[in-house]
Coordinates of C-alpha atoms in Angstrom, one line a residue:
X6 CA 46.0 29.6 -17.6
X7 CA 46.7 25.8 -18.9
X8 CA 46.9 24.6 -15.6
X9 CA 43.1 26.7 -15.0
X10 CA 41.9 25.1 -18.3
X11 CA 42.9 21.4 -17.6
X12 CA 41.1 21.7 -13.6
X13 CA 38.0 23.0 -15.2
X14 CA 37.9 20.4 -18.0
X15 CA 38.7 18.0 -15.2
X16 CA 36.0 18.8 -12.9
X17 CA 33.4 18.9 -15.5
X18 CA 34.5 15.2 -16.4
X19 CA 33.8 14.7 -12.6
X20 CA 30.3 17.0 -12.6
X21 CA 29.3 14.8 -15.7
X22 CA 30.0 11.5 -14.7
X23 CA 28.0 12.3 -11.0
X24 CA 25.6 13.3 -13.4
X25 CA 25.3 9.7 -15.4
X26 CA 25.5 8.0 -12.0
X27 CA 22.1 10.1 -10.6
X28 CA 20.6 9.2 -13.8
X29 CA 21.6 5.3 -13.7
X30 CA 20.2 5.5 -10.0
X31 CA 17.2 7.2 -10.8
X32 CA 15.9 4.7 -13.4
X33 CA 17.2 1.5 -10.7
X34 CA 14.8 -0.6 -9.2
X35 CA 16.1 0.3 -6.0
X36 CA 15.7 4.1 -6.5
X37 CA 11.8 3.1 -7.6
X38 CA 11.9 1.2 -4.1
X39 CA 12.5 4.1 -2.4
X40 CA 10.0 6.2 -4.1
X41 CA 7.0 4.2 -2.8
X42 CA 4.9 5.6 0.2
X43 CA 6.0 3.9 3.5
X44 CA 3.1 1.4 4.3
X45 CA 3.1 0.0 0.3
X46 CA 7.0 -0.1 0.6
X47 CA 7.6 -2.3 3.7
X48 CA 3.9 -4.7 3.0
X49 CA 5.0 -4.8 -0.9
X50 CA 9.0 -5.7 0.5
X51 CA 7.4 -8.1 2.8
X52 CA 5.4 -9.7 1.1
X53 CA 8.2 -10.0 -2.1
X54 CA 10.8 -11.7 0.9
X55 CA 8.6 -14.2 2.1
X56 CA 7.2 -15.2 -1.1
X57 CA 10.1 -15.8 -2.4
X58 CA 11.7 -17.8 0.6
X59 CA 8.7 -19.8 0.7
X60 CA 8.8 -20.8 -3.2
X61 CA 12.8 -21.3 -3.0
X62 CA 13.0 -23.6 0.3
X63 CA 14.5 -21.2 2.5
X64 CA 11.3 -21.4 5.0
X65 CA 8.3 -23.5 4.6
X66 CA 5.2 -21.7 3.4
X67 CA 3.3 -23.8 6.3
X68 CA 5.4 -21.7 9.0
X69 CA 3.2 -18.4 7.1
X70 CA -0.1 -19.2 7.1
X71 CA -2.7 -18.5 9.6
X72 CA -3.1 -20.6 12.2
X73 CA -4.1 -19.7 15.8
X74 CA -3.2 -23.3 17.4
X75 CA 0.2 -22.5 16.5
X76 CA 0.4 -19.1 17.7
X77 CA -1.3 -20.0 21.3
X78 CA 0.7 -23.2 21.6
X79 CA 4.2 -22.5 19.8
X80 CA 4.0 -18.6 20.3
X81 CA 4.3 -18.0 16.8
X82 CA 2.8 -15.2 16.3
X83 CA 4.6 -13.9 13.2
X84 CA 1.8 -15.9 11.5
X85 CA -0.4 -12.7 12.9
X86 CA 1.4 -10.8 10.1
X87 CA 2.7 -13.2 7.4
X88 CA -0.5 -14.6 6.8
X89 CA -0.7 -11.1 5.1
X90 CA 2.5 -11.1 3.4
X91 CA 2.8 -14.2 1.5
X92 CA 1.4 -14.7 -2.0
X93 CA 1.6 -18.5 -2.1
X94 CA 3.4 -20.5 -4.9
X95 CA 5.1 -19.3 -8.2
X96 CA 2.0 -18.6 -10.5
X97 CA 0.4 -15.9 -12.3
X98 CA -2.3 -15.5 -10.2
X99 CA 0.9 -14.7 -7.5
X100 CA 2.5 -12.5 -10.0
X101 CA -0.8 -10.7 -10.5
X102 CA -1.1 -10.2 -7.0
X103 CA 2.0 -8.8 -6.1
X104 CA 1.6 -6.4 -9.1
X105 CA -1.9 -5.4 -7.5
X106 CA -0.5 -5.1 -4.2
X107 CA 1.9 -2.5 -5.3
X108 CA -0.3 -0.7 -7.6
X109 CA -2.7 -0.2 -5.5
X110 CA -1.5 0.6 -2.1
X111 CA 0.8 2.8 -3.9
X112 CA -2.4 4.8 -5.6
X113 CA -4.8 4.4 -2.5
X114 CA -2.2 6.2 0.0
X115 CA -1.3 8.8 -1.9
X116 CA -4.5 10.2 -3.1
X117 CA -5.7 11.0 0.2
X118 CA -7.4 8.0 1.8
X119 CA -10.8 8.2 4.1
X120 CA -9.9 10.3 7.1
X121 CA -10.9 9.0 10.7
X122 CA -8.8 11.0 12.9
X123 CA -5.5 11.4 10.7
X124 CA -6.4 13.9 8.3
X125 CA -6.0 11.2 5.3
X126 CA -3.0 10.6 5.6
X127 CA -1.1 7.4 6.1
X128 CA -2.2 6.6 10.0
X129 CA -5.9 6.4 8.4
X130 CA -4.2 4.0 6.2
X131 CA -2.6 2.2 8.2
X132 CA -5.4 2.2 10.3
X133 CA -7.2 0.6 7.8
X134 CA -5.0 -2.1 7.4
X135 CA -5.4 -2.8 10.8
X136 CA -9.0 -3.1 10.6
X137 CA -8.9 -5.1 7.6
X138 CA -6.5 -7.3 9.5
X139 CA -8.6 -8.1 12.4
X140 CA -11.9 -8.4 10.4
X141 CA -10.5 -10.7 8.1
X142 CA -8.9 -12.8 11.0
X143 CA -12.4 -12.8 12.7
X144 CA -14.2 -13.7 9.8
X145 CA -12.0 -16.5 7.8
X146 CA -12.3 -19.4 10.5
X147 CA -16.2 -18.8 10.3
X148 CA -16.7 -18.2 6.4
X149 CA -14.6 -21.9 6.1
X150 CA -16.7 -23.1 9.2
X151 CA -20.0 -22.1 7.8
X152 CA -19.9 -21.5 4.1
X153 CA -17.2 -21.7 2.2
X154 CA -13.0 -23.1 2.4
X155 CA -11.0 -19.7 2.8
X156 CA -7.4 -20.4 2.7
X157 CA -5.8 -19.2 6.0
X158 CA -3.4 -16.6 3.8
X159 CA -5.1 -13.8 3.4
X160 CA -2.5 -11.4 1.3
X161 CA -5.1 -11.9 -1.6
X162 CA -8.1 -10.9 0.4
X163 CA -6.4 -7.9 1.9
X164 CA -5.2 -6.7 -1.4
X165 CA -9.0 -6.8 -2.8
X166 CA -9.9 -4.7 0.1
X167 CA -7.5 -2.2 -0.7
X168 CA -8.7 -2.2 -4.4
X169 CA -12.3 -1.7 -3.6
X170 CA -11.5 0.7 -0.7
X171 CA -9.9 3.1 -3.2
X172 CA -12.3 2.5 -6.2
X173 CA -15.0 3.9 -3.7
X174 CA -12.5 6.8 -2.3
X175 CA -11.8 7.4 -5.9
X176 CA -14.6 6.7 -8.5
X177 CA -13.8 8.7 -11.3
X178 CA -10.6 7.7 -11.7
X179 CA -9.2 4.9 -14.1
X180 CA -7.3 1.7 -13.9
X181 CA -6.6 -1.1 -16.5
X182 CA -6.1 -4.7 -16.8
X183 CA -3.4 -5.2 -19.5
X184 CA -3.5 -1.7 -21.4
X185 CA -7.6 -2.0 -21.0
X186 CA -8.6 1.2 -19.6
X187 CA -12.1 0.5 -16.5
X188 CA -13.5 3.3 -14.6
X189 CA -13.0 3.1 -10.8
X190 CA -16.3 2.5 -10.2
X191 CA -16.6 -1.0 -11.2
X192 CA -13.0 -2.1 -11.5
X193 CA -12.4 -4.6 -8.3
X194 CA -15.3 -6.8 -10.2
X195 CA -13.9 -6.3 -13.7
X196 CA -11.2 -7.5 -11.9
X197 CA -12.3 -10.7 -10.0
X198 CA -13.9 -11.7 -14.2
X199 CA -10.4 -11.4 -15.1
X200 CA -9.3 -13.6 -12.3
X201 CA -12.4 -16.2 -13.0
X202 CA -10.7 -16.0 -16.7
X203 CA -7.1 -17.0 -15.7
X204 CA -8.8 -19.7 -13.2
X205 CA -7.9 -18.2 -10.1
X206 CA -9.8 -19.3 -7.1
X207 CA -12.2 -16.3 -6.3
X208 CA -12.8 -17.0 -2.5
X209 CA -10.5 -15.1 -0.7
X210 CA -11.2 -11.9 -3.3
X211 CA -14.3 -11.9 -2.6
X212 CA -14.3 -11.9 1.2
X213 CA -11.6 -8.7 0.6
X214 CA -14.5 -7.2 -1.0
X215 CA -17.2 -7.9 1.2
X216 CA -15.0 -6.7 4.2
X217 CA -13.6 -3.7 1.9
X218 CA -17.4 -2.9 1.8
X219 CA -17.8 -3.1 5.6
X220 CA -15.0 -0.7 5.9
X221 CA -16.3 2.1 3.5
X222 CA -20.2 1.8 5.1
X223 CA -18.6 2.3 8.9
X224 CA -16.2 5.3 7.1
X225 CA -18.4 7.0 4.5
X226 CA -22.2 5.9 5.3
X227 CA -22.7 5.4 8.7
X228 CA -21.4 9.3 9.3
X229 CA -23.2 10.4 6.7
X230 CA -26.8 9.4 7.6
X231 CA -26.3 8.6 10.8
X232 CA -23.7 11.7 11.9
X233 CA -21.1 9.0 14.2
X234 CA -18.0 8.7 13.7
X235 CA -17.5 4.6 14.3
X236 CA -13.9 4.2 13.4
X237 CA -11.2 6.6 14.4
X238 CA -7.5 6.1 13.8
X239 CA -5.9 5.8 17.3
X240 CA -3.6 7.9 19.2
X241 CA -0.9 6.1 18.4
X242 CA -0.9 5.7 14.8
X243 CA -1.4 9.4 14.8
X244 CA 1.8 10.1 17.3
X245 CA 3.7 7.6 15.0
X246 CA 3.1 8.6 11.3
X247 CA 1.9 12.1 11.8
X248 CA -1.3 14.2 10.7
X249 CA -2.0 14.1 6.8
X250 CA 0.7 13.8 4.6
X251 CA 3.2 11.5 4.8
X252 CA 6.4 10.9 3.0
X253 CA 9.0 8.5 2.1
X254 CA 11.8 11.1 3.4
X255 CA 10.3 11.0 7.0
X256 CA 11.6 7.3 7.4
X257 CA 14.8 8.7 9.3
X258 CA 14.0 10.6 11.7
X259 CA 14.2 14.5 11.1
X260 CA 17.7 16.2 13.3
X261 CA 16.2 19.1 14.3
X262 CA 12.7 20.9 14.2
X263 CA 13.2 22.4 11.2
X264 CA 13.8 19.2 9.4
X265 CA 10.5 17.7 10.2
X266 CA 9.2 19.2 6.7
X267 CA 10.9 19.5 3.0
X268 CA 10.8 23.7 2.8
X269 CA 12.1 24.3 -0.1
X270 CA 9.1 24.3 -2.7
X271 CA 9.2 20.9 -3.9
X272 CA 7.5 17.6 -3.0
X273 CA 9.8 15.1 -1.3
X274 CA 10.9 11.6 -2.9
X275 CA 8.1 9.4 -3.3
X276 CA 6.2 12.6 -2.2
X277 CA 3.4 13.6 -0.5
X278 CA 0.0 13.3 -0.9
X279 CA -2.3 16.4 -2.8
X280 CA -5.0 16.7 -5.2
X281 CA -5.9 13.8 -6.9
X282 CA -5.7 14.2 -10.2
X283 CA -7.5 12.9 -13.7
X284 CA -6.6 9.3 -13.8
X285 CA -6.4 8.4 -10.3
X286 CA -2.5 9.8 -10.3
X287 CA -1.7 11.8 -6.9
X288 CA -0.2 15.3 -7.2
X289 CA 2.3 16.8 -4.4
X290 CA 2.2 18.9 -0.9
X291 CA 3.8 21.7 -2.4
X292 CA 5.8 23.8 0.3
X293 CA 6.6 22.8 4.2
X294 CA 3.5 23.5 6.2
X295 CA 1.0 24.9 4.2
X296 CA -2.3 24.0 2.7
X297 CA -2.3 20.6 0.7
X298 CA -4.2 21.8 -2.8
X299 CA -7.4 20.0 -3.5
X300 CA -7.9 19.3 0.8
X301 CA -11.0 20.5 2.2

């Protein structure tokens, strides 16, 4: 009976300490990491990387930006993508960016984002991205040529279309700049006052927002009153990130059949995507293939 007694005391030592570890690895950054939908995780880990090589030396922020010249002549066409990655130098118009960038990714692909093909989930999103992408790479050279200088980095012009993208999906929601609570509605220009305040240059925002508005009249107008569809999500996206929801978990690839969807009655780690609730917070796909609550 001692010998009984001394085992269980000894493997409730080892049950409490796995306990205290969980914990400890549930409040690490790493475990908030993990917790973020896919698309915000890798653009947000992106774009931390290669800000923070470019500010510490270990590549040179020139080798980031835009520049077609370089891409058809050197074949360097990483610059396709980490024009939209890096912030620029160590400032707080950076740090307010890459704050922004995570917020609002994070908020705008899990509260169900405009559907054109995908059923809202994260191909739509991605989708989006794309578009923004090739919009914004169209439309910088000329908006220098013609109008204005646009910097050839457009991380902060993709993350003002993500901000007015989801203020439109979402309007009743809220969002705040430093504990001041905005409605949804107007927030991406409460926003670029804040920005004229800490004497940001407002530029680049503003063409996210112009092109963030070309986005949601091709998505939400033009079928509306005109009944066509002009953007759809393609095939591939679809094949690749699935139909609807779309979770953290289903970054390693699923063993069998039956693994393909969480089926025990709770959402997955940096869960799916549900009814939006007050606030603009996201709620969960409760269960494995059923209805997501709040979905038309």
């Amino acid at each position: 009976n001692r010998g009984f007694i001394l085992l269980e005391r000894k493997q409730s030592s080892v049950d409490m300490a796995r306990i205290a570890r969980i914990e400890d690895y549930a409040g690490s950054p790493k475990h908030w990491y993990e917790s973020l939908p896919i698309i915000t995780k890798w653009w947000f880990g992106m774009a931390l990387v290669l800000t923070l090589s470019g500010n510490l030396g270990f590549v040179s922020p020139m080798k980031l930006i835009f520049s077609l010249d370089e891409i058809t002549s050197n074949f360097e066409v990483w610059r396709i993508l980490s024009c939209f990655c890096y912030v620029g130098g160590f400032s707080l118009p950076t740090l307010v960016c890459l704050i922004m960038l995570v917020q609002f990714s994070n908020r705008y692909e899990t509260s169900i984002p405009y559907n054109t093909g995908g059923g809202g989930g994260t191909a739509d999103y991605a989708f989006a991205l794309v578009f923004c992408m090739i919009t914004m790479l169209i439309t910088g050279p000329l908006v220098s040529a013609y109008f204005v200088y646009l910097p050839t980095l457009y991380t902060d012009n993709m993350v003002y279309f993500v901000v007015y993208v989801w203020s439109k999906r979402n309007p009743t929601s809220q969002a705040s700049i430093w504990g001041f609570p905005f409605g949804a509605k107007f927030f991406p220009f409460y926003l670029l006052a804040f920005n004229l305040v800490i004497g940001d240059y407002i530029v680049p925002k503003l063409h996210g927002l112009v092109v963030g508005h070309l986005y949601y009249y091709l998505v939400d107008i033009v079928p509306l009153v005109y009944g066509k569809d002009v953007l759809k999500t393609p095939r591939i996206l679809i094949d690749w990130l699935g139909v609807g929801d779309y979770s953290a978990w289903r970054v390693h690839a699923p063993t069998s059949r039956n693994d393909e969807r969480p089926n025990n009655g709770t959402s997955s780690l940096g869960g799916g995507r549900g009814q939006t609730l007050a606030g603009g917070r996201s709620g969960h796909n409760w269960g494995g293939s059923g209805h997501v609550l709040g979905r038309k």
